Amino acid sequence: MATPRSSLLLTALTLGGIVFGAFTTSAAAADTLRIGVSVAATGPAASLGIPQRNTIAVLPKKIDGLDVEYFVLDDATDATKAVANMRKLIDENNIDAMIGSSAVPASAAMGTVGLEKGVPVVAMAAAAALIQPMTPEKKWLFKAPQNDSLMADAIADDMVKRHVKTLGFIGFNDGYGDSWLAETERAAAAHGIKVVAKERYARTDTSVTGQTLKIMAAHPDAVLVGAAGTPAVLPQKTLHERGYKGLYYQTHGAAIPDFLRVGGKDVEGTFLPVGPVLVAAQLPDSNPVKAVALDYIHRYEAVYGPGTATAFGAHAADAFSMIAAALPAALKAGKPGTPAFRAGLRDGLENLHELVLCHGIANTTAQDHNGLDARGRVMVTIQDGTWKLLP
Amino acid sequence: MDFSIALILVQDGIVNGAIYALLALSLVLVFTVTRVVFIPQGEFVAYGALTYAGLQAGQVPGSVGLLCVLGAAAFLASLWAERHQLGAGRVARLAAGTLLLPAAIAGLAWLVVPHHPGVVVSALLALLIVTPVAPYLYRVAFRPIAHASVLVLLIVAVGVHLALTGLGLVFFGPEGSRADGFTDAIFDFGTVSVAGQSLWVVGLAAALMAGLSLFFGRTLTGKALRATAVNRVGARLVGIGIERSGEIAFILAGAVGALSGVLIVSLTTIYYDTGFLIGLKGFTAAIVGGLASYPVAALAAIGVGVLESFASFWASAFKEVIVFTAIIPVLLWFSLRHHGVEDEE
Amino acid sequence: MSRRLSRPLWALATVAACLLVPWLPFLPPYWITLGNYVGIAAIVAIGLVVLTGEAGITSFGQASFVGFGAYATAILTTRWDISPWLTLPASLAAAAVAALALGAVTLRLSGHYLAVCTIAWSTSLFYVFGNLEIFGHNDGITAIPPLVLGPWRLVDTQSYFSVVWLGVALAAWLTSNLLASRSGRAIRALHGGAVAAASFGVDTMHARMLAFVHAAVLAGFAGWLYAHFQRAVNPTPFGINASIEYLLMAVVGGAAHIPGALLGALLVGVVNDELQDLLPRLLGAPGNFETIVFGALLIGVLQVSPDGLWPHVRRLLSHLPGGLARPAQAEPSATAEPLPRREMPPADSPVLTVRGLWRRFGGLVAVGDLGFSVRAAEIVGLIGPNGAGKTTTFNLLTGVDRPTSGEVEFLGHPIAGRPAPAVARLGVARTFQHVRLVRTMSVLENVALGAHLRGHAGPLAGMLRLDRTEEARLFAEAWRQLERVGLAGQALRPATALPLGQQRIMEIARALALDPVLLLLDEPAAGLRAGEKATLAALLRRLREEGVSILLVEHDMEFVMGLTDTLVVMDFGVKIAEGTPAAVRHNQAVIEAYLGAPDDEADAPAGAA
């Protein structure tokens, strides 16, 4: 066998492939802001990624005298692919900033590339661990959605208000479920609530009878479902069928229209924390978020039809708003397409002051790369098949 | 755990197990007749479920498009396979089976959907739409290499699974669906309450198994299929084409899969990619039956369902680990029964 | 080899290419990144060449081993700050240990059972990775340190490209060495069927395990490379879909060829990337189009070209000047020291004694109360009509099948029921009624396989080419046996290119390479022309003179009568006569057995076929 020969041949083949793809490189222009986007348009986080991808299409094409160009790729909820996407966008499209991805592992891995290449990344995944505690590795990574700890605290506050003493948890057997379980245990302990059952299930499970029986055997006052999208319905429906009489809580991951469609009357009366954008029309006019959120909803629904806008999609709009707000600082530092510009953008991103987003009001610092506070979430309940803002 | 909890778990396990049993049976059937390890069996569950749910929601489901596309592909594949012995009559018959039939079913769907079909009509229509996909797949993917080794057929089956999952996302989207069952009734038996739909699932599964055993025992076609399973050359001598038997096996597999989907979609939410794991568990059971014995496979399927149910109670995070590791000792036992070196097919 | 570049020069050229290619000025940087992913995947696919292409084991679980390698280094480097270079052995060991454990439990399974079992345990492992604290749960482990070489942190794609592709070259080199070595031939022998492999002493379970572990270690290596390139790990890239993608690469490229694995990895990588850009634009809708295309690709390739694309590419490339024709195999080495030979038992001493041998299949008696003996330097013929139980007897004598009861003694060792390799080790070699050769090997390699037990080099020696002296001796032996049977002129042809008769002769050469005391030949003269039969008879007589004992099943009576010293006649599993050819010829029972079965006309005493 001629091994060295084969290896060399292969190198030659790779070269061939490389030349084959060489035509895709585009020329850079100094008056264009290039934003790369990697979302989970397929795979387990697709229900988050699809509205985020759709949102990119309704974002402004011009800002501060700059043309804005977006390069959107799907990473299929796979961190490997997300990193490959980002490297591709950096190398071929010379992007100035990156938005993405929808899930935690992909976002974290993109932050590492951001540090290596000097490209700021604004993640659309929620886990606080992405940016906390702040370390040098996370220097180029920012995050648009509220920390899940903020959401978990909101749930715990609400539970205290409703005299919940014991809580059962059932969540996804994935990263989303992991981080919600951790945050729930933390928040519950801080509020004097006891977590009496911790169960897990998979997105595509067809039965959660075993888990619900275990939860019911522990007699919790309330149950929190740590899941996203329509799969969040199954545990609640099963508990309902088994005659569970306590309170139901969901996470903001359930806040999509399909959850209401699949859940139907069985999810009436559920409590969940959400970004204010979800109930923008119900916010008081005095809330500065209302106008920004409604504007996003109008733009989105003008393209995709009434009732289609989601809170997940708004994260993409917020990620863009954060970049846009950092733009003046970046332009002072250099022209788009240069390392100086990108460094300026990064600096700008950690000096946002009272920036109004769809999901709240952000004040970022070198230590806090998210910047949303308690104004970034509201509690809602499900009433008559729709979201109802709680006072 | 007290007795009533155990009882509920057993009941839940039996309902899921009944679905696994149906799939296991059809996997055994397809394997014995065609030697294809039909990995995409689970996709038919998802397709059947989502098609039924779509019809209930008043939409013409995406699988109608899939049916037409695959029908056309099967038409071309058949033309190519039989290019040396084609007559006008044969082409016409092929066209009727692969082009006209899907078109007619699609037309029917378009006509029926606006009238908000009831549960039974939707279920039948869903079966009608999804079932022919299986024999079309057989013609496109498996028939051209019907004599390849079991392993090659297995890899092709995995390829079909990949393609069908991808198509499922295109046609049905990422979100799941639920639909109305045949009944809302709930029966109370002391401490345990049983949903009427669960009884439907178990009852229909049992009826279907009985029907299949009648089919194999009493009808000529059934006997022919069994003959093919036992001896492929012999079957040909009796005048039953292997290809014809293969097609019938796939039709049955498609129908069983789709029916399982229709049954289960009122009990749980089904996604475009739910099928794979369901199919795999049916598969585990079929393997325990040695891919040959129907009763053992059916019993094993119930066992898998019950094991899964208890695993989700005891250690929900490790449920799949428990279920899929349980198959290994069984397989080991099989292999240790055979002594010495043996050549693989 | 003289006209070609020497081995060190090739190595140097490969290293130079790996170092320089990423810095070529006209290359878009992203394609270097893609090259890294392709390289990492190619290493896994090279493992599948050994596992699936050569050993015939289909695995839907390779990504799990990539996971073991990746997690091992991720855990060690992030928790205990161990240098990534030091964790490389740990990554390889983690994959190897996992493979040994999984292999011990599942490798006994055959064919599709094993394949399905790989699906089961890889699904299990996916959830194990996602649910244990040590693996960082589903979000995995981040902030894995990069490789550092002196003052350089290998974080940029260009320098990592060199690391990856040097790794690919190393993996390809080690693997092709392995496949060309004694251990590798044992793995490749599985292709010709486990029975044949075992009959010349290959421990088939051991060979399967070796292939399994080798593939797993390569996957673990790929995992280590992946972890330090991605610098984060989580369970997703180690799931069943990734495993399917690796298998796809191997199958599409051509599972039996190392360059095929590279081609497959390249193809899947590039197609994946192009589809991502192209398909949504073409179809206007988003979706997992790669999976559809890959599924269709898998089906299409297996239907149209089951051996993958590499054989076609190789054919194309061989037309190029200076082409890629395979290098000539070594000629018979003049310097290799001959292998030591077994001492033959003194003439006329008992070699094989069979007493009261029974084999029942259910109620059917295949062999009943059979007894006979073979003495040293004697040719014994075992004859009888079809279905008389001759081949079953052979299988019982060689450990392929286990007798229901009875004794078999070979040179004083009881061998009834002992495994085939153990029987072969004592000096029993055989040929087969239906030729069993390794289709992917040349005639010479097939014969060298027969000398398996006369070599000792292990897989590591083979991979590192420390077995050259022994290999030269083994191949010299193979050449010698081929000359002996008159096939030396065909030595370098593919074994499948020989006509059937010559394939039988090749099997004899293979059996002789074992240096047997007792040779069992199952219809050696079938398919030979008259002249060839005479040559064969002369060869067997010469062997007898050298002290070899021969037990022979043959239907060609003229051949048998002229050659054998003793004949044993069987009918319906029972011995009906024994004696010299002349005595047997006139035995009434024998005549009835043959004439009473007019259907077996073909078996009746006849002249040249």
mmCIF file of C-alpha atoms in Angstrom, chain C residues 10-145:
data_model
loop_
_atom_site.group_PDB
_atom_site.id
_atom_site.type_symbol
_atom_site.label_atom_id
_atom_site.label_comp_id
_atom_site.label_asym_id
_atom_site.label_seq_id
_atom_site.Cartn_x
_atom_site.Cartn_y
_atom_site.Cartn_z
ATOM 1 C CA TRP C 10 7.629 10.670 0.488
ATOM 2 C CA ALA C 11 7.373 11.205 4.220
ATOM 3 C CA LEU C 12 9.254 14.461 3.921
ATOM 4 C CA ALA C 13 7.041 15.627 1.064
ATOM 5 C CA THR C 14 3.919 14.816 3.084
ATOM 6 C CA VAL C 15 5.153 16.708 6.132
ATOM 7 C CA ALA C 16 6.131 19.661 3.968
ATOM 8 C CA ALA C 17 2.711 19.668 2.317
ATOM 9 C CA CYS C 18 0.952 19.609 5.677
ATOM 10 C CA LEU C 19 3.040 22.517 6.900
ATOM 11 C CA LEU C 20 2.916 24.643 3.778
ATOM 12 C CA VAL C 21 -0.534 24.121 2.243
ATOM 13 C CA PRO C 22 -2.410 26.246 4.796
ATOM 14 C CA TRP C 23 -0.164 29.216 4.088
ATOM 15 C CA LEU C 24 -0.557 29.208 0.307
ATOM 16 C CA PRO C 25 -1.567 32.771 -0.450
ATOM 17 C CA PHE C 26 -4.450 32.114 -2.830
ATOM 18 C CA LEU C 27 -6.335 29.813 -0.491
ATOM 19 C CA PRO C 28 -9.427 31.246 1.181
ATOM 20 C CA PRO C 29 -8.899 30.799 4.937
ATOM 21 C CA TYR C 30 -12.279 29.213 5.426
ATOM 22 C CA TRP C 31 -11.289 26.328 3.238
ATOM 23 C CA ILE C 32 -8.440 25.678 5.598
ATOM 24 C CA THR C 33 -10.991 25.550 8.421
ATOM 25 C CA LEU C 34 -13.068 23.152 6.392
ATOM 26 C CA GLY C 35 -9.902 21.170 5.760
ATOM 27 C CA ASN C 36 -9.510 20.796 9.514
ATOM 28 C CA TYR C 37 -12.967 19.349 9.939
ATOM 29 C CA VAL C 38 -12.460 17.097 6.938
ATOM 30 C CA GLY C 39 -9.162 15.880 8.364
ATOM 31 C CA ILE C 40 -10.626 15.134 11.780
ATOM 32 C CA ALA C 41 -13.509 13.238 10.210
ATOM 33 C CA ALA C 42 -11.132 11.443 7.861
ATOM 34 C CA ILE C 43 -9.263 9.952 10.812
ATOM 35 C CA VAL C 44 -12.507 8.424 12.070
ATOM 36 C CA ALA C 45 -13.319 7.198 8.578
ATOM 37 C CA ILE C 46 -9.874 5.576 8.257
ATOM 38 C CA GLY C 47 -10.752 3.592 11.360
ATOM 39 C CA LEU C 48 -13.934 2.498 9.631
ATOM 40 C CA VAL C 49 -11.883 1.211 6.710
ATOM 41 C CA VAL C 50 -10.381 -1.330 9.067
ATOM 42 C CA LEU C 51 -13.599 -1.993 10.944
ATOM 43 C CA THR C 52 -16.219 -2.010 8.206
ATOM 44 C CA GLY C 53 -14.222 -2.312 5.022
ATOM 45 C CA GLU C 54 -11.857 -5.052 6.160
ATOM 46 C CA ALA C 55 -13.350 -6.763 9.196
ATOM 47 C CA GLY C 56 -16.909 -6.418 7.885
ATOM 48 C CA ILE C 57 -18.269 -4.965 11.126
ATOM 49 C CA THR C 58 -20.791 -2.175 10.638
ATOM 50 C CA SER C 59 -20.693 0.330 13.460
ATOM 51 C CA PHE C 60 -23.219 3.068 14.071
ATOM 52 C CA GLY C 61 -21.291 4.086 17.166
ATOM 53 C CA GLN C 62 -17.948 5.550 16.078
ATOM 54 C CA ALA C 63 -18.918 9.029 17.240
ATOM 55 C CA SER C 64 -19.147 7.693 20.794
ATOM 56 C CA PHE C 65 -15.447 6.876 20.689
ATOM 57 C CA VAL C 66 -14.729 10.332 19.327
ATOM 58 C CA GLY C 67 -16.603 11.468 22.414
ATOM 59 C CA PHE C 68 -14.467 9.382 24.770
ATOM 60 C CA GLY C 69 -11.333 10.888 23.277
ATOM 61 C CA ALA C 70 -12.677 14.435 23.376
ATOM 62 C CA TYR C 71 -14.083 14.213 26.889
ATOM 63 C CA ALA C 72 -10.939 12.596 28.254
ATOM 64 C CA THR C 73 -8.766 15.506 27.235
ATOM 65 C CA ALA C 74 -11.451 18.079 28.056
ATOM 66 C CA ILE C 75 -11.779 16.801 31.602
ATOM 67 C CA LEU C 76 -8.060 16.412 32.231
ATOM 68 C CA THR C 77 -7.056 19.765 30.783
ATOM 69 C CA THR C 78 -9.809 21.846 32.375
ATOM 70 C CA ARG C 79 -9.971 20.195 35.804
ATOM 71 C CA TRP C 80 -6.354 19.398 36.460
ATOM 72 C CA ASP C 81 -4.593 21.759 34.056
ATOM 73 C CA ILE C 82 -2.709 18.923 32.424
ATOM 74 C CA SER C 83 -0.968 19.832 29.196
ATOM 75 C CA PRO C 84 -2.941 18.735 26.108
ATOM 76 C CA TRP C 85 0.087 16.883 24.755
ATOM 77 C CA LEU C 86 0.109 14.731 27.873
ATOM 78 C CA THR C 87 -3.592 14.013 27.631
ATOM 79 C CA LEU C 88 -3.241 12.518 24.157
ATOM 80 C CA PRO C 89 -2.346 9.075 25.529
ATOM 81 C CA ALA C 90 -5.262 9.396 27.946
ATOM 82 C CA SER C 91 -7.655 10.146 25.091
ATOM 83 C CA LEU C 92 -6.427 7.175 23.120
ATOM 84 C CA ALA C 93 -6.585 4.971 26.195
ATOM 85 C CA ALA C 94 -10.106 6.109 27.059
ATOM 86 C CA ALA C 95 -11.312 5.136 23.595
ATOM 87 C CA ALA C 96 -9.396 1.862 23.710
ATOM 88 C CA VAL C 97 -10.745 0.880 27.120
ATOM 89 C CA ALA C 98 -14.278 1.753 26.075
ATOM 90 C CA ALA C 99 -13.844 -0.318 22.943
ATOM 91 C CA LEU C 100 -12.431 -3.279 24.856
ATOM 92 C CA ALA C 101 -15.361 -3.208 27.250
ATOM 93 C CA LEU C 102 -18.024 -2.765 24.570
ATOM 94 C CA GLY C 103 -16.284 -5.203 22.278
ATOM 95 C CA ALA C 104 -16.046 -7.918 24.931
ATOM 96 C CA VAL C 105 -19.789 -7.665 25.397
ATOM 97 C CA THR C 106 -20.979 -7.250 21.834
ATOM 98 C CA LEU C 107 -18.382 -8.445 19.347
ATOM 99 C CA ARG C 108 -19.554 -12.034 19.561
ATOM 100 C CA LEU C 109 -22.727 -10.956 17.822
ATOM 101 C CA SER C 110 -22.851 -11.486 14.132
ATOM 102 C CA GLY C 111 -23.751 -9.228 11.253
ATOM 103 C CA HIS C 112 -26.817 -7.086 11.624
ATOM 104 C CA TYR C 113 -27.285 -7.966 15.305
ATOM 105 C CA LEU C 114 -23.985 -6.322 16.062
ATOM 106 C CA ALA C 115 -24.836 -3.326 13.882
ATOM 107 C CA VAL C 116 -28.110 -2.818 15.684
ATOM 108 C CA CYS C 117 -26.369 -3.270 19.000
ATOM 109 C CA THR C 118 -24.033 -0.396 18.125
ATOM 110 C CA ILE C 119 -27.101 1.788 17.633
ATOM 111 C CA ALA C 120 -28.332 0.754 21.073
ATOM 112 C CA TRP C 121 -25.167 1.467 23.006
ATOM 113 C CA SER C 122 -24.330 4.660 21.166
ATOM 114 C CA THR C 123 -27.807 5.976 22.006
ATOM 115 C CA SER C 124 -27.184 5.019 25.632
ATOM 116 C CA LEU C 125 -23.796 6.711 25.715
ATOM 117 C CA PHE C 126 -25.246 9.911 24.310
ATOM 118 C CA TYR C 127 -27.459 10.208 27.369
ATOM 119 C CA VAL C 128 -24.657 9.145 29.679
ATOM 120 C CA PHE C 129 -22.501 12.007 28.370
ATOM 121 C CA GLY C 130 -25.398 14.406 28.834
ATOM 122 C CA ASN C 131 -26.340 13.415 32.355
ATOM 123 C CA LEU C 132 -23.158 13.010 34.333
ATOM 124 C CA GLU C 133 -21.540 15.818 36.261
ATOM 125 C CA ILE C 134 -18.065 14.801 35.129
ATOM 126 C CA PHE C 135 -19.022 15.350 31.474
ATOM 127 C CA GLY C 136 -20.459 18.774 32.273
ATOM 128 C CA HIS C 137 -24.046 17.668 31.579
ATOM 129 C CA ASN C 138 -25.624 18.643 28.293
ATOM 130 C CA ASP C 139 -23.875 21.976 27.988
ATOM 131 C CA GLY C 140 -20.590 20.149 28.094
ATOM 132 C CA ILE C 141 -17.177 21.515 28.938
ATOM 133 C CA THR C 142 -15.907 24.854 27.677
ATOM 134 C CA ALA C 143 -12.642 26.804 27.834
ATOM 135 C CA ILE C 144 -10.512 23.822 26.819
ATOM 136 C CA PRO C 145 -6.951 25.108 26.406
#
